[in-house]
Amino acid sequence: MEEGHRTHSQKYSAPAFAYLFPLLERLLRGEGKVLKEEDEEFARTLSIVAEHASLRSDPDLADDVIDLNGPDLLPRAAMLKLLCRLIGVSGVQAQQEAAKTILALCTSAGGEMGCCVASNEEISVLLDGLQAPVVDVRSAALKGLQELLLILPTPETDLEFGLRVAQRLLVAKYDADEDVKTLAEEIWTDSSFTNDPALLMTLIEDVTHNEEVIRISGSKALAALLEEYNDQVDSIMQCLFGDYMEKKKIPPPVKDNLGRIVTEAPVDNFSIRCGIAYALGQISPLMSGDQIPQLFEFLVPGALGDNSEAVRKAMLDAGLAALTAHGKEEVSNLLPVFESFLDKAPTDQSYDAVRQSVVILMGSLARHLDKSDPKVKPIIGKLIEALSTPSQQVQEAVANCLPPLVPAIKEDAPTIVSQLLALLLESENYGERKGAAYGLAGVVKGLGILALKKLDIMSKLQEAIQDKKNFRHREGALFAFEMLCNMLGRLFEPYVVHVLPHLLLCFGDGNQYVREATDETAKAVMSKLSGHGVKLVLPSLLTALEEDSWRTKAGSVELLGAMAYCAPKQLSSCLPSIVPKLTEVLTDSHVKVQKAGSQALSQIGSVIRNPEIQGKSSDRAERSFAQDIQVSSGFTEHQVCSLHRCPVVSLIIQWYRGLPRQVYRDKENGCPDYWQHVFSHRSKGLSEVIAGIGVEKLNKLLPDIIKTAETPDIPSHVRDGYIMMFIYLPGTFGDLLTPFIGRLISPILLALADESEYVRDTALRAGQRIINLYADTAVSVFLPELERGLFDDNWRIRYSSIQLLGDLLYKISGVTGKMTTEGGEDETLEQTFHKAVVHVLGLERRNRVFAGLYMGRSDTALMVRQAALHVWKVVVVNTPRTLKEILSTLFRLLLGCLASTSYDKRQVAARTLGDLVRKLGDRVLPEIIPILEKGLDSDESDQRQGVCVGLSEIMSSTSREQVLAYVDSVVPTVRKALCDPLEEVRIAAAETFDQLHNTIGHKALEDILPSLLEELTDEKQGEFALDGLKHVMAIKSRVVLPFMVPKLTEKPVNTKVLAILSQVAGDSLTRHLTKILPALMSALNESMGSEVEDQELQYCQTVVLSVKDEAGLQTIMDEILPTLRHESPGMRRAAATIIHVYCSRTKCDFSQYVSLLLRALIAAYKDEESMVLEAVCEALGAVSKSLDEALRLQHISSLRQAIRYSVADVKGNVLPGFCLPKKGIAPILPILREGVLNGPPDLKEQAAVGLGEIIDWTSMEALKPQVVNITGPLIRVLGDRYVWNVKVAILKTLTKLLAKVGVHLKAFLPQLQTTFLRALTDANRSVRLEAAAALSNLVAIHARVDPLFTELLNGIKKPENDTGVKETMLQALRGVILGAGKKMSEATRKNVTETIMLMLSMEEDAGRMSVAGCLGALCAFLPDDELSVVVDTLTANSTDWVIQHSRGQALSVGLRYAADHILTEAWREEVISTVLKNAAFDRVPVCIAGIRAAGFLLKYFILEGEDPPQPLVSAIIKGLNSSSNEIKMAGAQMVNFIAMETSVLPQSFINMLVVVLVSNTKDKNTAVQADSEWALVSLLKMRQNDSRLQATLSSLDAIPASNLTETNRRLRKVASLPEPRLKVDDTVLM
């Protein structure tokens, strides 16, 4: 797990993750180490699973290669099971993360680009999730299925599993949760699922499911399905009855021979039987008259007498539902059944439940009886009797049955009310009194609210509730009030004000039962109050809180608490008034009022869901005495316990910590010194006590005392107390404390840096105390601590160390801090000081101390500088002499500080060095430079680094002349430092080079850089020299680059150095890109295919990625894009490779160049070199991936324009780049997909057209891998409501795709068919025509075409479809016939033929033409017996020219597609005769149909090798000579058609046609001229050569030949134009 966390941003391969997954699963399931949801490991483990759920395959891999980093090898089924479980058992955060992971995992298996296809096992896991009791699991499973829409099995593609999917979705459509229902509906619709009777039996399994939510949903789904298949209700009922009887049987326990139980009886799974009851209730409205008696035969007495009360209730509800739906019709049949049972049923206790249920059913049924029916009164009597049943369910059901029946017995109502009141108030049986309350409320509801006053019910109840002697009267009245509230609702609200005072009193009633009844009544009253009712009640309750009687107050409080049962809206309106009052009573003098207030607040708080309002309570934690010591003194628990064992110490500590903390705050605020005096005495006392115990005890206590004193997070007054002990411990222990002195200095120095001033004062006094007492004996112990303090990062510690060090030096030398050297130097005094200090400290330590003091004079903190300067002046008499003595030590310290990571230390050292050089100048340089040169040989890296920093500081502090004087020493030192093995030293050396160049100019470049270039070839020093050069570049790129680039770009190009230098060159690199980029491409070209190719590519990548400014980006584009057209394939490939590298890795925004890149790269797709195309494809992919959704939409038009420019010069039908296997079109598909899915309508259209253009120019093999990626979005958008031009564009693209790779679209067959059929009924004609064309292509991959034919025929027959829709459906039918006529079954074929034949006489011209086209196309697939009927019809003469026209068109189309089938000996003559008659018909449309039929016949005869029949030729020529322009055009078009479809024509035939056509080229009608010219060009094969033209000229007479020669020029111009789209079939809609 830790390793997984370490590489959190990296993903494992799929096999590696599959290997790890069992471990992750056990962790998340809680096996092994139990992980809680709030644990970091749990979240980390779940995040690992989530990251790997989004794996995607590389689209560039071959089909037979499995991408190890793709989703194919993930254990998806196991992952889905685990995630579903986590959603079901985890908290909200883990649920959300697991749900997102399921979504990502399903997306990865959704069949789109880079995804795999989910297996049935994985889909089964999601289907199981739909049966989970937790709604979040069901919702997540549905969202997962929604991601699998494209590959989700349906009954058409996989019957068994598709039915299972349909079953689960159908149940989910009726889920209790609205979101789940909505999701299921969307999936059902989008996947084109339909209701299937096969689902009925499977839904019975859901009715008896273990989970209640599935049982309820399954029952609703079953009822919904039976609405459509009503004839199955009876069989389903019988199945439910049978299942109930089977599930009701519980095997007895297994016993041995002695009667002992061996195996217990199984637990009664009554919930399954509840599901059956619920299903019966749901389908009861669908039952017929003869099925209702069967239901009640099942219920009475069997099912209503079930062992389980829950089943009995459910069965009763089912019976009531049936009576609600069918009671009025079946009252005469069912009432005798109920009466018979009640009369004949045994009287034993086992039948009580059934009798009660039957009474309720009878009461419900009686509502449908006439009020005057004599049976009503006995039924009411039985219902009143049933009220005594001690069952709330029975009593409530009876109360609900009474209101509709009571009006029938109004005259007996007073008697019944009196009986119920007597039972309510006098009965000793609790159940009877409760039932009487239910009955009374039911009767009042039936009679109306006025009955309360008319029958004097309220006054009697008020008397009863005030009866202090009989608690049953009070309890009964409360029962009645409760039931009246529940039954009457807000109608009872006006009486609530009168009931409230009694409720207030009853809350404090002495009888427990009365108080419980009061609670329930209060809840009922408050739950039914309206907003107005709350306003009526609230003032009186709040007023009652002011009463003196505690009972009244307590009752009012409890009633206010009962407002928690108000509706949320009412509760929210009164909370501002209630809560403050309840808060006040918490301080009431009476305990019970306080308790009532607390309970009321809890009740209200329990229903508030806003976390900001919910109250939080926490018990006050009381600390023990030892804990108090621990907190106030800072001791650990262990220390406190040990101290408590010593009575005196315990007493002192208590006294020490007993001072109030306010005293310490006062001390900080400047109170009198009295408290300091108190502290001092207490610390002194504690020190003396510890001294009295002995050194051994000090040795044990001191580490803890020091540790506490150094702890930063304890209060400052605690630290002050401990530091104060260090003042008195030396005095109490004396020399015995010497071994501990060194350990005391560290906490004292830390305290000297404390933020609290009084802590610093105490620490200074402690330090001075130790120095005064131990300066002679323990100087070696505490002096190292003071030396370290001189160089501490905290300036306060440096300041304090100098102060203490000064005190030490004063003590040693015998001077005071007030002395000064002003007034001259005393030689004797200096020698005395020197001897004393050296005697005590030693020479080496004296040098270190003085060097530290001198450096302190240049400190960054003013107070440190002042203190150091003061001490220096006191203890040093002759500064120059002393500096000369300590110079070596001083430089060693300086070099270390110059290389420090601390800014303050570097500043101090630099200032000190500069101060030395400025003050001493030439006197000190001869000594400093050798020291620095020698320091570069040191083994310590900080020394070498310090040398470089020191040199920089010296050069900045001296003149140019002084530097030039030592340049021969400085340059080798800098050169050596630039090649140092340690990077920190090289960085410092680069800064030194910068200073050197600033000082001596170009000489620094000439003296240092050439030698660095030579060092690059050295095996040991090469890498160091290169890095040094890199750091130099980072500082002086503008100066170094012009010097280096010409040398590095000479062949062989040193790409490695260029790469390293470019990383630090910054903006200076841009100026030299025009030289660098050609050199890079040349180097990359030369290395291709060699071992160093990858390395060279890496170097080139580093260089181009270093360009980050706008000008550099422009230069890259200007240099590299033109190289894509270079004559050398290697250079073209290199340019594409660099574009790929740059666009895929750069962080620069190159969005403004995307259009330029697209145009250049798409243009490069014309390249014939495969290696170049591969590189260009990768570059294009990088550009595409860099675009976000918005940018993709912006560049759709740019992409289409680039494609058009590219294909303009392509020879052939494909663009070479598009035909790269698996990857050619992959880079540009995301751009167009984004436009199709998320663009506005105009961009959707452009994107769809662009996809069509890509399909046109891509080979079938290259299109195969992208079929899913292209088809999915198109289907999704086509199913939504968009403008017609978007739909047309998408349909055209789908048509092209079907035509090219139709067989690979089989997975989308159901969706495509549904979509195309829906589009056939679109309001726009263009959409319908494109849908028809698409269907004609789709049918080629259809295995079962009969349903499609049936659907089209049904659509054609639908009367609500207008003529335009029918025309396009006929067009679609024609296309489907031509594409799949052979696949039609005999029944379907006959149905189609019969329907079309009947429609031949349609009134609408376009519809009639479409029918004719369908019939003609159908002739190719009819057997002889059916064809004979059709041919006889088509060749029959009719006096109605309209019918003759439709028959002629049908015959024309039939001859076009099935001439060999029609022109048998039996029909040949008759068909030709009919054609000739039609061609000579006096109606133009019929004549045109005949001309076209003659043309098709001529083509057939010529292709068969027969001589064209002269009558047919004459018919064509006659048509060409007709007076009608339309007929002339038809004749010319057919000649053109014959010429294009045949290769060899008889010359005589050509001559006859040429003469007429040449004449028509001079016709006044331009359309006739154009058609004639096109026909001549095709007839004379002028697009191939002139041979046929010359042959025709030679065979013609002089005049026709002359006429033909005259038209020759025009004909050649026509021949150079693209061939037109020839129209030879008038039945095809355009």
Short mmCIF file of C-alpha atoms in Angstrom, two decimals, residues 240-544:
data_model
loop_
_atom_site.label_atom_id
_atom_site.label_comp_id
_atom_site.label_asym_id
_atom_site.label_seq_id
_atom_site.Cartn_x
_atom_site.Cartn_y
_atom_site.Cartn_z
CA LEU A 240 -49.60 -16.70 -7.77
CA PHE A 241 -52.16 -18.91 -6.05
CA GLY A 242 -49.93 -21.93 -6.57
CA ASP A 243 -46.82 -20.15 -5.32
CA TYR A 244 -48.67 -19.06 -2.21
CA MET A 245 -49.78 -22.58 -1.39
CA GLU A 246 -46.24 -23.84 -1.91
CA LYS A 247 -44.61 -21.11 0.19
CA LYS A 248 -47.19 -21.55 2.94
CA LYS A 249 -46.09 -25.08 3.66
CA ILE A 250 -43.50 -25.18 6.43
CA PRO A 251 -41.94 -28.62 6.95
CA PRO A 252 -42.17 -29.80 10.56
CA PRO A 253 -38.98 -30.28 12.58
CA VAL A 254 -37.15 -33.57 12.07
CA LYS A 255 -37.28 -35.84 15.14
CA ASP A 256 -35.47 -39.02 16.04
CA ASN A 257 -37.01 -42.24 17.34
CA LEU A 258 -37.22 -40.83 20.84
CA GLY A 259 -39.09 -37.74 19.75
CA ARG A 260 -36.10 -35.42 20.15
CA ILE A 261 -35.72 -32.65 17.61
CA VAL A 262 -32.80 -33.34 15.31
CA THR A 263 -33.35 -30.47 12.87
CA GLU A 264 -35.40 -27.41 13.66
CA ALA A 265 -38.23 -26.41 11.36
CA PRO A 266 -37.13 -23.78 8.82
CA VAL A 267 -37.97 -20.15 9.56
CA ASP A 268 -41.23 -19.01 8.04
CA ASN A 269 -40.30 -16.67 5.16
CA PHE A 270 -43.63 -14.85 5.33
CA SER A 271 -42.30 -11.83 3.39
CA ILE A 272 -42.54 -13.84 0.14
CA ARG A 273 -46.23 -14.43 0.74
CA CYS A 274 -46.60 -10.68 1.42
CA GLY A 275 -45.21 -10.09 -2.07
CA ILE A 276 -47.83 -12.39 -3.57
CA ALA A 277 -50.55 -10.48 -1.71
CA TYR A 278 -49.21 -7.17 -2.95
CA ALA A 279 -49.12 -8.47 -6.53
CA LEU A 280 -52.72 -9.63 -6.28
CA GLY A 281 -53.68 -6.18 -5.06
CA GLN A 282 -51.89 -4.54 -7.98
CA ILE A 283 -53.47 -6.73 -10.67
CA SER A 284 -56.92 -6.79 -9.11
CA PRO A 285 -58.19 -3.83 -11.21
CA LEU A 286 -57.32 -5.87 -14.33
CA MET A 287 -59.35 -8.92 -13.31
CA SER A 288 -62.52 -9.76 -15.15
CA GLY A 289 -65.91 -10.55 -13.66
CA ASP A 290 -65.32 -14.31 -13.49
CA GLN A 291 -61.87 -13.88 -11.91
CA ILE A 292 -63.01 -11.81 -8.91
CA PRO A 293 -64.89 -14.73 -7.30
CA GLN A 294 -61.79 -16.89 -7.77
CA LEU A 295 -59.75 -14.29 -5.90
CA PHE A 296 -62.09 -14.24 -2.93
CA GLU A 297 -62.34 -18.04 -2.87
CA PHE A 298 -58.56 -17.92 -2.46
CA LEU A 299 -58.71 -15.21 0.22
CA VAL A 300 -61.61 -16.58 2.25
CA PRO A 301 -60.78 -18.34 4.41
CA GLY A 302 -57.36 -19.53 3.28
CA ALA A 303 -55.10 -16.54 2.69
CA LEU A 304 -56.87 -14.32 5.22
CA GLY A 305 -56.15 -16.95 7.85
CA ASP A 306 -52.40 -17.03 7.25
CA ASN A 307 -50.11 -17.67 10.23
CA SER A 308 -48.42 -14.28 9.79
CA GLU A 309 -50.20 -11.09 10.74
CA ALA A 310 -48.25 -9.17 8.06
CA VAL A 311 -49.51 -11.57 5.37
CA ARG A 312 -53.06 -11.32 6.64
CA LYS A 313 -52.90 -7.52 6.46
CA ALA A 314 -51.47 -7.62 2.93
CA MET A 315 -54.14 -10.08 1.79
CA LEU A 316 -56.83 -7.90 3.31
CA ASP A 317 -55.44 -4.90 1.44
CA ALA A 318 -55.54 -6.94 -1.78
CA GLY A 319 -59.17 -7.81 -1.16
CA LEU A 320 -60.04 -4.20 -0.42
CA ALA A 321 -58.30 -3.10 -3.63
CA ALA A 322 -60.34 -5.62 -5.61
CA LEU A 323 -63.54 -4.39 -4.00
CA THR A 324 -62.63 -0.79 -4.75
CA ALA A 325 -62.23 -1.66 -8.44
CA HIS A 326 -65.01 -4.21 -8.89
CA GLY A 327 -67.23 -3.95 -5.79
CA LYS A 328 -70.08 -2.18 -7.51
CA GLU A 329 -70.38 -4.83 -10.22
CA GLU A 330 -69.78 -7.85 -7.95
CA VAL A 331 -71.71 -6.82 -4.86
CA SER A 332 -74.51 -9.28 -5.53
CA ASN A 333 -72.06 -12.16 -6.03
CA LEU A 334 -69.69 -11.49 -3.16
CA LEU A 335 -72.00 -10.46 -0.35
CA PRO A 336 -73.60 -13.93 -0.08
CA VAL A 337 -70.08 -15.42 0.08
CA PHE A 338 -69.15 -13.26 3.05
CA GLU A 339 -72.47 -13.84 4.82
CA SER A 340 -72.22 -17.56 4.27
CA PHE A 341 -68.76 -17.69 5.76
CA LEU A 342 -69.76 -15.67 8.82
CA ASP A 343 -72.75 -17.94 9.36
CA LYS A 344 -70.96 -21.24 8.84
CA ALA A 345 -67.40 -20.58 10.02
CA PRO A 346 -66.33 -22.42 13.16
CA THR A 347 -66.39 -20.38 16.35
CA ASP A 348 -62.95 -21.42 17.57
CA GLN A 349 -60.22 -18.85 18.08
CA SER A 350 -58.22 -19.84 14.97
CA TYR A 351 -60.92 -18.28 12.75
CA ASP A 352 -61.10 -14.96 14.60
CA ALA A 353 -58.65 -13.23 12.28
CA VAL A 354 -60.51 -14.42 9.18
CA ARG A 355 -63.86 -13.34 10.60
CA GLN A 356 -62.52 -9.87 11.37
CA SER A 357 -61.13 -9.51 7.85
CA VAL A 358 -64.37 -10.70 6.28
CA VAL A 359 -66.33 -8.20 8.34
CA ILE A 360 -64.04 -5.41 7.05
CA LEU A 361 -64.44 -6.67 3.48
CA MET A 362 -68.18 -6.79 3.93
CA GLY A 363 -68.16 -3.22 5.24
CA SER A 364 -66.14 -2.07 2.26
CA LEU A 365 -68.48 -3.91 -0.10
CA ALA A 366 -71.54 -2.45 1.60
CA ARG A 367 -70.58 1.00 0.40
CA HIS A 368 -71.84 -0.05 -2.99
CA LEU A 369 -75.26 -1.07 -1.65
CA ASP A 370 -78.22 1.24 -1.88
CA LYS A 371 -78.87 3.17 1.33
CA SER A 372 -82.30 1.67 1.57
CA ASP A 373 -80.99 -1.89 1.25
CA PRO A 374 -81.98 -3.87 4.36
CA LYS A 375 -78.57 -5.59 4.41
CA VAL A 376 -76.74 -2.36 5.32
CA LYS A 377 -77.92 -2.22 8.91
CA PRO A 378 -76.82 -5.78 9.85
CA ILE A 379 -73.45 -5.10 8.24
CA ILE A 380 -72.98 -1.96 10.35
CA GLY A 381 -73.89 -4.00 13.40
CA LYS A 382 -71.21 -6.54 12.61
CA LEU A 383 -68.71 -3.75 12.04
CA ILE A 384 -69.56 -2.22 15.44
CA GLU A 385 -69.08 -5.67 17.03
CA ALA A 386 -65.70 -5.99 15.28
CA LEU A 387 -64.53 -2.80 17.00
CA SER A 388 -64.06 -4.82 20.19
CA THR A 389 -61.28 -6.82 18.52
CA PRO A 390 -58.03 -5.95 20.34
CA SER A 391 -56.22 -5.13 17.08
CA GLN A 392 -55.43 -1.58 16.01
CA GLN A 393 -55.35 -2.65 12.35
CA VAL A 394 -58.88 -4.11 12.56
CA GLN A 395 -60.26 -1.18 14.49
CA GLU A 396 -58.76 1.33 12.08
CA ALA A 397 -60.10 -0.57 9.06
CA VAL A 398 -63.58 -0.70 10.59
CA ALA A 399 -63.47 3.02 11.34
CA ASN A 400 -62.64 3.70 7.69
CA CYS A 401 -65.56 1.49 6.54
CA LEU A 402 -68.17 3.22 8.71
CA PRO A 403 -68.38 6.78 7.22
CA PRO A 404 -69.90 5.80 3.86
CA LEU A 405 -72.44 3.47 5.58
CA VAL A 406 -73.60 5.70 8.44
CA PRO A 407 -75.90 7.93 6.30
CA ALA A 408 -78.05 4.85 5.70
CA ILE A 409 -78.86 4.59 9.45
CA LYS A 410 -79.14 8.23 10.47
CA GLU A 411 -82.19 7.54 12.62
CA ASP A 412 -80.28 4.93 14.62
CA ALA A 413 -77.15 7.08 14.95
CA PRO A 414 -77.95 8.54 18.43
CA THR A 415 -78.37 5.05 19.80
CA ILE A 416 -75.13 3.85 18.29
CA VAL A 417 -73.29 6.93 19.58
CA SER A 418 -74.67 6.37 23.08
CA GLN A 419 -73.55 2.74 23.02
CA LEU A 420 -70.08 3.72 21.86
CA LEU A 421 -69.78 6.46 24.49
CA ALA A 422 -70.82 4.06 27.20
CA LEU A 423 -68.28 1.51 26.01
CA LEU A 424 -65.64 4.24 25.72
CA LEU A 425 -66.07 5.55 29.26
CA GLU A 426 -67.24 2.55 31.29
CA SER A 427 -65.60 -0.57 29.86
CA GLU A 428 -62.73 -2.04 31.83
CA ASN A 429 -61.23 -3.59 28.70
CA TYR A 430 -58.58 -1.36 27.09
CA GLY A 431 -59.17 -2.80 23.60
CA GLU A 432 -62.93 -2.19 23.79
CA ARG A 433 -62.47 1.44 24.86
CA LYS A 434 -59.91 2.03 22.09
CA GLY A 435 -62.26 0.42 19.56
CA ALA A 436 -65.17 2.54 20.78
CA ALA A 437 -63.06 5.66 20.18
CA TYR A 438 -62.33 4.50 16.63
CA GLY A 439 -66.02 3.74 16.05
CA LEU A 440 -67.17 7.06 17.49
CA ALA A 441 -64.78 8.95 15.18
CA GLY A 442 -65.98 6.92 12.17
CA VAL A 443 -69.64 7.57 12.95
CA VAL A 444 -69.04 11.30 13.45
CA LYS A 445 -67.18 11.50 10.15
CA GLY A 446 -70.11 9.78 8.44
CA LEU A 447 -72.70 12.04 10.05
CA GLY A 448 -70.70 15.25 9.61
CA ILE A 449 -68.85 17.57 11.99
CA LEU A 450 -72.15 19.05 13.22
CA ALA A 451 -72.96 15.73 14.90
CA LEU A 452 -70.52 16.64 17.67
CA LYS A 453 -72.89 19.36 18.75
CA LYS A 454 -76.23 17.81 17.78
CA LEU A 455 -75.57 14.57 19.65
CA ASP A 456 -73.92 16.41 22.54
CA ILE A 457 -70.71 14.42 22.08
CA MET A 458 -68.21 17.19 22.94
CA SER A 459 -69.98 18.20 26.16
CA LYS A 460 -70.04 14.58 27.36
CA LEU A 461 -66.37 14.15 26.54
CA GLN A 462 -65.46 17.38 28.33
CA GLU A 463 -67.39 16.21 31.41
CA ALA A 464 -65.55 12.91 31.26
CA ILE A 465 -62.09 14.47 31.00
CA GLN A 466 -62.82 16.60 34.08
CA ASP A 467 -63.93 13.61 36.13
CA LYS A 468 -61.29 13.45 38.87
CA LYS A 469 -62.65 10.24 40.41
CA ASN A 470 -62.62 7.80 37.50
CA PHE A 471 -59.41 7.71 35.50
CA ARG A 472 -61.12 5.60 32.79
CA HIS A 473 -63.40 8.51 32.00
CA ARG A 474 -60.42 10.79 31.51
CA GLU A 475 -58.52 8.19 29.50
CA GLY A 476 -61.55 7.38 27.34
CA ALA A 477 -62.19 11.05 26.57
CA LEU A 478 -58.55 11.42 25.53
CA PHE A 479 -58.89 8.36 23.27
CA ALA A 480 -61.91 9.99 21.63
CA PHE A 481 -60.11 13.31 21.10
CA GLU A 482 -57.15 11.50 19.56
CA MET A 483 -59.31 9.53 17.11
CA LEU A 484 -61.44 12.52 16.22
CA CYS A 485 -58.27 14.43 15.33
CA ASN A 486 -56.97 11.56 13.22
CA MET A 487 -60.26 10.87 11.42
CA LEU A 488 -61.56 14.42 10.97
CA GLY A 489 -58.19 16.12 10.45
CA ARG A 490 -58.42 19.90 10.18
CA LEU A 491 -62.23 19.78 10.47
CA PHE A 492 -61.70 19.20 14.19
CA GLU A 493 -59.36 22.20 14.49
CA PRO A 494 -61.97 24.64 15.90
CA TYR A 495 -62.50 22.29 18.86
CA VAL A 496 -58.79 22.02 19.64
CA VAL A 497 -58.79 25.37 21.46
CA HIS A 498 -61.42 23.98 23.87
CA VAL A 499 -59.50 20.75 24.37
CA LEU A 500 -56.14 22.37 25.14
CA PRO A 501 -56.80 23.42 28.76
CA HIS A 502 -57.78 19.86 29.60
CA LEU A 503 -54.70 18.50 27.92
CA LEU A 504 -52.51 20.85 29.96
CA LEU A 505 -54.00 19.46 33.15
CA CYS A 506 -53.84 15.85 32.03
CA PHE A 507 -50.10 16.07 31.39
CA GLY A 508 -49.67 16.22 35.15
CA ASP A 509 -52.38 13.66 35.93
CA GLY A 510 -51.67 11.32 38.79
CA ASN A 511 -52.54 8.24 36.70
CA GLN A 512 -49.87 6.88 34.38
CA TYR A 513 -52.38 5.64 31.78
CA VAL A 514 -53.97 9.07 31.54
CA ARG A 515 -50.59 10.72 31.05
CA GLU A 516 -49.70 8.24 28.27
CA ALA A 517 -53.04 8.87 26.56
CA THR A 518 -52.38 12.62 26.85
CA ASP A 519 -49.04 12.23 25.07
CA GLU A 520 -50.62 10.38 22.18
CA THR A 521 -53.48 12.88 21.95
CA ALA A 522 -51.09 15.82 21.95
CA LYS A 523 -49.13 14.26 19.07
CA ALA A 524 -52.35 13.70 17.11
CA VAL A 525 -53.55 17.25 17.77
CA MET A 526 -50.29 18.87 16.74
CA SER A 527 -49.77 16.71 13.66
CA LYS A 528 -53.08 17.85 12.18
CA LEU A 529 -52.79 21.57 12.88
CA SER A 530 -52.74 23.98 9.98
CA GLY A 531 -50.83 27.26 9.98
CA HIS A 532 -53.94 29.03 11.22
CA GLY A 533 -54.41 26.40 13.91
CA VAL A 534 -50.89 26.94 15.19
CA LYS A 535 -51.62 30.67 15.50
CA LEU A 536 -54.75 29.84 17.54
CA VAL A 537 -53.03 27.43 19.87
CA LEU A 538 -49.61 28.96 20.41
CA PRO A 539 -50.61 32.10 22.42
CA SER A 540 -52.49 30.08 25.02
CA LEU A 541 -49.58 27.66 25.41
CA LEU A 542 -47.05 30.44 25.83
CA THR A 543 -49.35 32.20 28.33
CA ALA A 544 -49.59 28.99 30.34
#
